[in-house]
JSON list of C-alpha atoms in Angstrom, two decimals:
[
{"chain": "A", "resi": 1, "resn": "MET", "atom": "CA", "xyz": [92.62, 102.67, 73.69]},
{"chain": "A", "resi": 2, "resn": "ASP", "atom": "CA", "xyz": [92.81, 105.23, 71.05]},
{"chain": "A", "resi": 3, "resn": "ILE", "atom": "CA", "xyz": [95.23, 108.09, 71.16]},
{"chain": "A", "resi": 4, "resn": "ASP", "atom": "CA", "xyz": [93.56, 111.38, 70.47]},
{"chain": "A", "resi": 5, "resn": "ILE", "atom": "CA", "xyz": [96.29, 113.94, 70.67]},
{"chain": "A", "resi": 6, "resn": "GLY", "atom": "CA", "xyz": [95.35, 115.89, 67.54]},
{"chain": "A", "resi": 7, "resn": "ILE", "atom": "CA", "xyz": [97.92, 114.16, 65.58]},
{"chain": "A", "resi": 8, "resn": "SER", "atom": "CA", "xyz": [97.05, 111.57, 62.97]},
{"chain": "A", "resi": 9, "resn": "LYS", "atom": "CA", "xyz": [98.06, 107.90, 63.35]},
{"chain": "A", "resi": 10, "resn": "ASP", "atom": "CA", "xyz": [99.94, 107.95, 60.12]},
{"chain": "A", "resi": 11, "resn": "GLN", "atom": "CA", "xyz": [101.60, 110.83, 61.19]},
{"chain": "A", "resi": 12, "resn": "ARG", "atom": "CA", "xyz": [102.57, 109.79, 64.62]},
{"chain": "A", "resi": 13, "resn": "GLN", "atom": "CA", "xyz": [103.82, 106.62, 62.77]},
{"chain": "A", "resi": 14, "resn": "ALA", "atom": "CA", "xyz": [106.06, 108.73, 60.61]},
{"chain": "A", "resi": 15, "resn": "ILE", "atom": "CA", "xyz": [107.62, 110.60, 63.52]},
{"chain": "A", "resi": 16, "resn": "ALA", "atom": "CA", "xyz": [108.02, 107.40, 65.74]},
{"chain": "A", "resi": 17, "resn": "ASP", "atom": "CA", "xyz": [109.71, 105.78, 62.76]},
{"chain": "A", "resi": 18, "resn": "GLY", "atom": "CA", "xyz": [112.03, 108.82, 62.56]},
{"chain": "A", "resi": 19, "resn": "LEU", "atom": "CA", "xyz": [112.60, 108.91, 66.30]},
{"chain": "A", "resi": 20, "resn": "SER", "atom": "CA", "xyz": [113.34, 105.18, 66.35]},
{"chain": "A", "resi": 21, "resn": "ARG", "atom": "CA", "xyz": [116.46, 106.08, 63.87]},
{"chain": "A", "resi": 22, "resn": "LEU", "atom": "CA", "xyz": [117.31, 108.74, 66.15]},
{"chain": "A", "resi": 23, "resn": "LEU", "atom": "CA", "xyz": [117.15, 106.25, 69.38]},
{"chain": "A", "resi": 24, "resn": "ALA", "atom": "CA", "xyz": [119.14, 103.75, 67.43]},
{"chain": "A", "resi": 25, "resn": "ASP", "atom": "CA", "xyz": [122.12, 106.28, 66.90]},
{"chain": "A", "resi": 26, "resn": "THR", "atom": "CA", "xyz": [122.05, 107.80, 70.12]},
{"chain": "A", "resi": 27, "resn": "TYR", "atom": "CA", "xyz": [122.14, 104.26, 71.90]},
{"chain": "A", "resi": 28, "resn": "THR", "atom": "CA", "xyz": [124.98, 102.95, 69.23]},
{"chain": "A", "resi": 29, "resn": "LEU", "atom": "CA", "xyz": [126.59, 106.45, 70.21]},
{"chain": "A", "resi": 30, "resn": "TYR", "atom": "CA", "xyz": [126.51, 106.06, 73.79]},
{"chain": "A", "resi": 31, "resn": "LEU", "atom": "CA", "xyz": [128.01, 102.64, 73.22]},
{"chain": "A", "resi": 32, "resn": "LYS", "atom": "CA", "xyz": [130.80, 103.79, 71.20]},
{"chain": "A", "resi": 33, "resn": "THR", "atom": "CA", "xyz": [131.70, 106.87, 73.61]},
{"chain": "A", "resi": 34, "resn": "HIS", "atom": "CA", "xyz": [131.49, 104.64, 76.63]},
{"chain": "A", "resi": 35, "resn": "ASN", "atom": "CA", "xyz": [134.17, 102.21, 74.97]},
{"chain": "A", "resi": 36, "resn": "PHE", "atom": "CA", "xyz": [136.35, 104.98, 74.17]},
{"chain": "A", "resi": 37, "resn": "HIS", "atom": "CA", "xyz": [135.75, 106.12, 77.89]},
{"chain": "A", "resi": 38, "resn": "TRP", "atom": "CA", "xyz": [137.13, 102.72, 78.91]},
{"chain": "A", "resi": 39, "resn": "ASN", "atom": "CA", "xyz": [139.87, 102.25, 76.14]},
{"chain": "A", "resi": 40, "resn": "VAL", "atom": "CA", "xyz": [141.29, 105.65, 75.90]},
{"chain": "A", "resi": 41, "resn": "THR", "atom": "CA", "xyz": [145.15, 106.15, 76.47]},
{"chain": "A", "resi": 42, "resn": "GLY", "atom": "CA", "xyz": [148.07, 108.57, 75.77]},
{"chain": "A", "resi": 43, "resn": "PRO", "atom": "CA", "xyz": [148.67, 112.20, 77.36]},
{"chain": "A", "resi": 44, "resn": "GLN", "atom": "CA", "xyz": [145.36, 113.44, 77.25]},
{"chain": "A", "resi": 45, "resn": "PHE", "atom": "CA", "xyz": [143.82, 110.28, 79.16]},
{"chain": "A", "resi": 46, "resn": "ASN", "atom": "CA", "xyz": [142.57, 112.24, 82.07]},
{"chain": "A", "resi": 47, "resn": "THR", "atom": "CA", "xyz": [140.84, 114.78, 79.84]},
{"chain": "A", "resi": 48, "resn": "LEU", "atom": "CA", "xyz": [139.23, 112.23, 77.39]},
{"chain": "A", "resi": 49, "resn": "HIS", "atom": "CA", "xyz": [138.26, 109.90, 80.11]},
{"chain": "A", "resi": 50, "resn": "THR", "atom": "CA", "xyz": [136.31, 112.72, 82.00]},
{"chain": "A", "resi": 51, "resn": "MET", "atom": "CA", "xyz": [134.66, 114.13, 78.63]},
{"chain": "A", "resi": 52, "resn": "PHE", "atom": "CA", "xyz": [133.78, 110.84, 77.36]},
{"chain": "A", "resi": 53, "resn": "GLU", "atom": "CA", "xyz": [132.22, 109.99, 80.84]},
{"chain": "A", "resi": 54, "resn": "GLN", "atom": "CA", "xyz": [130.19, 113.39, 80.44]},
{"chain": "A", "resi": 55, "resn": "GLN", "atom": "CA", "xyz": [129.39, 112.88, 77.03]},
{"chain": "A", "resi": 56, "resn": "TYR", "atom": "CA", "xyz": [128.02, 109.10, 77.45]},
{"chain": "A", "resi": 57, "resn": "THR", "atom": "CA", "xyz": [126.20, 110.21, 80.62]},
{"chain": "A", "resi": 58, "resn": "GLU", "atom": "CA", "xyz": [124.21, 112.64, 78.59]},
{"chain": "A", "resi": 59, "resn": "LEU", "atom": "CA", "xyz": [123.42, 110.11, 75.89]},
{"chain": "A", "resi": 60, "resn": "SER", "atom": "CA", "xyz": [122.26, 107.66, 78.56]},
{"chain": "A", "resi": 61, "resn": "THR", "atom": "CA", "xyz": [119.44, 110.15, 79.32]},
{"chain": "A", "resi": 62, "resn": "ALA", "atom": "CA", "xyz": [118.59, 111.22, 75.87]},
{"chain": "A", "resi": 63, "resn": "VAL", "atom": "CA", "xyz": [117.92, 107.63, 74.92]},
{"chain": "A", "resi": 64, "resn": "ASP", "atom": "CA", "xyz": [115.20, 107.47, 77.73]},
{"chain": "A", "resi": 65, "resn": "GLU", "atom": "CA", "xyz": [113.74, 110.54, 76.94]},
{"chain": "A", "resi": 66, "resn": "ILE", "atom": "CA", "xyz": [113.60, 109.66, 73.07]},
{"chain": "A", "resi": 67, "resn": "ALA", "atom": "CA", "xyz": [112.07, 106.27, 73.79]},
{"chain": "A", "resi": 68, "resn": "GLU", "atom": "CA", "xyz": [109.31, 107.73, 75.72]},
{"chain": "A", "resi": 69, "resn": "ARG", "atom": "CA", "xyz": [108.38, 110.22, 73.33]},
{"chain": "A", "resi": 70, "resn": "ILE", "atom": "CA", "xyz": [108.19, 107.24, 70.89]},
{"chain": "A", "resi": 71, "resn": "ARG", "atom": "CA", "xyz": [105.91, 105.73, 73.70]},
{"chain": "A", "resi": 72, "resn": "ALA", "atom": "CA", "xyz": [103.65, 108.52, 74.04]},
{"chain": "A", "resi": 73, "resn": "LEU", "atom": "CA", "xyz": [103.00, 108.57, 70.34]},
{"chain": "A", "resi": 74, "resn": "GLY", "atom": "CA", "xyz": [101.55, 105.16, 70.76]},
{"chain": "A", "resi": 75, "resn": "PHE", "atom": "CA", "xyz": [104.36, 103.32, 69.29]},
{"chain": "A", "resi": 76, "resn": "PRO", "atom": "CA", "xyz": [106.84, 100.65, 70.44]},
{"chain": "A", "resi": 77, "resn": "ALA", "atom": "CA", "xyz": [110.34, 101.96, 71.05]},
{"chain": "A", "resi": 78, "resn": "PRO", "atom": "CA", "xyz": [113.07, 99.63, 69.58]},
{"chain": "A", "resi": 79, "resn": "GLY", "atom": "CA", "xyz": [115.23, 98.26, 72.37]},
{"chain": "A", "resi": 80, "resn": "SER", "atom": "CA", "xyz": [117.83, 95.23, 70.92]},
{"chain": "A", "resi": 81, "resn": "TYR", "atom": "CA", "xyz": [121.04, 95.47, 69.52]},
{"chain": "A", "resi": 82, "resn": "LYS", "atom": "CA", "xyz": [119.61, 93.67, 66.60]},
{"chain": "A", "resi": 83, "resn": "GLN", "atom": "CA", "xyz": [117.05, 96.70, 65.86]},
{"chain": "A", "resi": 84, "resn": "PHE", "atom": "CA", "xyz": [119.45, 99.42, 66.62]},
{"chain": "A", "resi": 85, "resn": "ALA", "atom": "CA", "xyz": [122.01, 98.00, 63.96]},
{"chain": "A", "resi": 86, "resn": "ALA", "atom": "CA", "xyz": [119.30, 97.83, 61.22]},
{"chain": "A", "resi": 87, "resn": "LEU", "atom": "CA", "xyz": [118.20, 101.43, 62.16]},
{"chain": "A", "resi": 88, "resn": "THR", "atom": "CA", "xyz": [121.43, 103.36, 63.05]},
{"chain": "A", "resi": 89, "resn": "ARG", "atom": "CA", "xyz": [123.95, 105.14, 60.78]},
{"chain": "A", "resi": 90, "resn": "ILE", "atom": "CA", "xyz": [126.57, 105.29, 63.44]},
{"chain": "A", "resi": 91, "resn": "GLN", "atom": "CA", "xyz": [129.51, 102.84, 62.59]},
{"chain": "A", "resi": 92, "resn": "GLU", "atom": "CA", "xyz": [130.73, 100.61, 65.34]},
{"chain": "A", "resi": 93, "resn": "GLU", "atom": "CA", "xyz": [134.53, 100.70, 65.73]},
{"chain": "A", "resi": 94, "resn": "ASP", "atom": "CA", "xyz": [136.84, 97.74, 65.08]},
{"chain": "A", "resi": 95, "resn": "GLY", "atom": "CA", "xyz": [139.75, 97.43, 67.45]},
{"chain": "A", "resi": 96, "resn": "VAL", "atom": "CA", "xyz": [140.89, 100.60, 69.82]},
{"chain": "A", "resi": 97, "resn": "PRO", "atom": "CA", "xyz": [141.77, 103.49, 67.65]},
{"chain": "A", "resi": 98, "resn": "SER", "atom": "CA", "xyz": [144.37, 106.31, 69.17]},
{"chain": "A", "resi": 99, "resn": "ALA", "atom": "CA", "xyz": [142.94, 109.06, 71.10]},
{"chain": "A", "resi": 100, "resn": "THR", "atom": "CA", "xyz": [143.04, 111.41, 68.17]},
{"chain": "A", "resi": 101, "resn": "ASP", "atom": "CA", "xyz": [141.07, 109.00, 65.92]},
{"chain": "A", "resi": 102, "resn": "MET", "atom": "CA", "xyz": [138.44, 108.42, 68.87]},
{"chain": "A", "resi": 103, "resn": "ILE", "atom": "CA", "xyz": [137.94, 112.30, 68.82]},
{"chain": "A", "resi": 104, "resn": "LYS", "atom": "CA", "xyz": [137.53, 112.47, 65.05]},
{"chain": "A", "resi": 105, "resn": "ALA", "atom": "CA", "xyz": [135.07, 109.51, 65.30]},
{"chain": "A", "resi": 106, "resn": "LEU", "atom": "CA", "xyz": [133.02, 110.87, 67.65]},
{"chain": "A", "resi": 107, "resn": "ALA", "atom": "CA", "xyz": [132.82, 114.19, 66.21]},
{"chain": "A", "resi": 108, "resn": "LYS", "atom": "CA", "xyz": [131.92, 112.64, 62.91]},
{"chain": "A", "resi": 109, "resn": "ASP", "atom": "CA", "xyz": [129.19, 110.49, 64.86]},
{"chain": "A", "resi": 110, "resn": "GLN", "atom": "CA", "xyz": [127.92, 113.65, 66.80]},
{"chain": "A", "resi": 111, "resn": "GLU", "atom": "CA", "xyz": [127.32, 115.20, 63.43]},
{"chain": "A", "resi": 112, "resn": "ALA", "atom": "CA", "xyz": [125.43, 112.28, 62.07]},
{"chain": "A", "resi": 113, "resn": "VAL", "atom": "CA", "xyz": [122.76, 112.14, 64.99]},
{"chain": "A", "resi": 114, "resn": "VAL", "atom": "CA", "xyz": [122.49, 115.85, 64.36]},
{"chain": "A", "resi": 115, "resn": "ARG", "atom": "CA", "xyz": [121.61, 115.04, 60.51]},
{"chain": "A", "resi": 116, "resn": "THR", "atom": "CA", "xyz": [119.19, 112.04, 61.55]},
{"chain": "A", "resi": 117, "resn": "ALA", "atom": "CA", "xyz": [117.24, 114.52, 64.08]},
{"chain": "A", "resi": 118, "resn": "ARG", "atom": "CA", "xyz": [116.88, 117.12, 61.34]},
{"chain": "A", "resi": 119, "resn": "GLU", "atom": "CA", "xyz": [115.73, 114.44, 58.98]},
{"chain": "A", "resi": 120, "resn": "VAL", "atom": "CA", "xyz": [112.52, 113.99, 61.53]},
{"chain": "A", "resi": 121, "resn": "PHE", "atom": "CA", "xyz": [111.94, 117.68, 61.96]},
{"chain": "A", "resi": 122, "resn": "PRO", "atom": "CA", "xyz": [109.72, 117.86, 58.91]},
{"chain": "A", "resi": 123, "resn": "ALA", "atom": "CA", "xyz": [107.35, 115.35, 59.85]},
{"chain": "A", "resi": 124, "resn": "ALA", "atom": "CA", "xyz": [107.16, 116.55, 63.37]},
{"chain": "A", "resi": 125, "resn": "ASP", "atom": "CA", "xyz": [106.73, 120.20, 62.04]},
{"chain": "A", "resi": 126, "resn": "GLU", "atom": "CA", "xyz": [103.96, 119.39, 59.52]},
{"chain": "A", "resi": 127, "resn": "ALA", "atom": "CA", "xyz": [101.97, 117.48, 62.22]},
{"chain": "A", "resi": 128, "resn": "ASN", "atom": "CA", "xyz": [102.19, 120.49, 64.76]},
{"chain": "A", "resi": 129, "resn": "ASP", "atom": "CA", "xyz": [104.23, 118.12, 66.90]},
{"chain": "A", "resi": 130, "resn": "GLU", "atom": "CA", "xyz": [105.78, 120.63, 69.44]},
{"chain": "A", "resi": 131, "resn": "PRO", "atom": "CA", "xyz": [106.74, 118.12, 71.94]},
{"chain": "A", "resi": 132, "resn": "THR", "atom": "CA", "xyz": [108.87, 116.27, 69.11]},
{"chain": "A", "resi": 133, "resn": "ALA", "atom": "CA", "xyz": [109.94, 119.42, 67.89]},
{"chain": "A", "resi": 134, "resn": "ASP", "atom": "CA", "xyz": [111.34, 120.67, 71.23]},
{"chain": "A", "resi": 135, "resn": "LEU", "atom": "CA", "xyz": [113.00, 117.25, 71.72]},
{"chain": "A", "resi": 136, "resn": "LEU", "atom": "CA", "xyz": [114.80, 117.35, 68.41]},
{"chain": "A", "resi": 137, "resn": "THR", "atom": "CA", "xyz": [115.70, 121.13, 68.71]},
{"chain": "A", "resi": 138, "resn": "GLN", "atom": "CA", "xyz": [117.45, 120.14, 72.07]},
{"chain": "A", "resi": 139, "resn": "ARG", "atom": "CA", "xyz": [119.32, 116.87, 70.48]},
{"chain": "A", "resi": 140, "resn": "MET", "atom": "CA", "xyz": [120.37, 119.05, 67.67]},
{"chain": "A", "resi": 141, "resn": "GLN", "atom": "CA", "xyz": [121.87, 121.95, 69.86]},
{"chain": "A", "resi": 142, "resn": "ILE", "atom": "CA", "xyz": [123.50, 119.28, 72.20]},
{"chain": "A", "resi": 143, "resn": "HIS", "atom": "CA", "xyz": [125.12, 117.06, 69.41]},
{"chain": "A", "resi": 144, "resn": "GLU", "atom": "CA", "xyz": [126.22, 120.23, 67.53]},
{"chain": "A", "resi": 145, "resn": "LYS", "atom": "CA", "xyz": [127.82, 121.64, 70.60]},
{"chain": "A", "resi": 146, "resn": "THR", "atom": "CA", "xyz": [129.36, 118.17, 71.26]},
{"chain": "A", "resi": 147, "resn": "ALA", "atom": "CA", "xyz": [130.75, 117.95, 67.92]},
{"chain": "A", "resi": 148, "resn": "TRP", "atom": "CA", "xyz": [132.18, 121.48, 68.04]},
{"chain": "A", "resi": 149, "resn": "MET", "atom": "CA", "xyz": [134.06, 120.93, 71.27]},
{"chain": "A", "resi": 150, "resn": "LEU", "atom": "CA", "xyz": [135.46, 117.65, 69.90]},
{"chain": "A", "resi": 151, "resn": "ARG", "atom": "CA", "xyz": [136.64, 119.29, 66.87]},
{"chain": "A", "resi": 152, "resn": "ALA", "atom": "CA", "xyz": [138.23, 121.91, 69.13]},
{"chain": "A", "resi": 153, "resn": "MET", "atom": "CA", "xyz": [140.35, 119.56, 70.71]},
{"chain": "A", "resi": 154, "resn": "LEU", "atom": "CA", "xyz": [142.14, 118.70, 67.59]},
{"chain": "A", "resi": 155, "resn": "GLY", "atom": "CA", "xyz": [143.22, 122.19, 67.04]}
]
């Protein structure tokens, strides 16, 4: 069935492609944050363990919202590690870094997700795609705030 929501197929494709990159970044950051939640040690263990859990829980909800927006635009959402690895700008972690290095890595990655969302915004704006623009605005706000909180932990 054709989709007739006032956005051309080419525009929807461009937006879905950008959202696919955002989904890949978000899912990869989810995995990394969950990994750090499991493996953090040191004097800040309880604080970081709890904070990382809050962050990966929020990211888990976000991946569903992003994937569902891609589907609403009429395109399949990527859903495999292989697809995510090809699309993401988030680097996986080798080994188990120190708690401080975990914080630094996650702050950098939160900012990377903001940049990805910001890159998608012009296509959504040009197409007058307010639902995607709203989603992107919310994602940028959450990731900017989370990056700030992580940086604040470093003093």
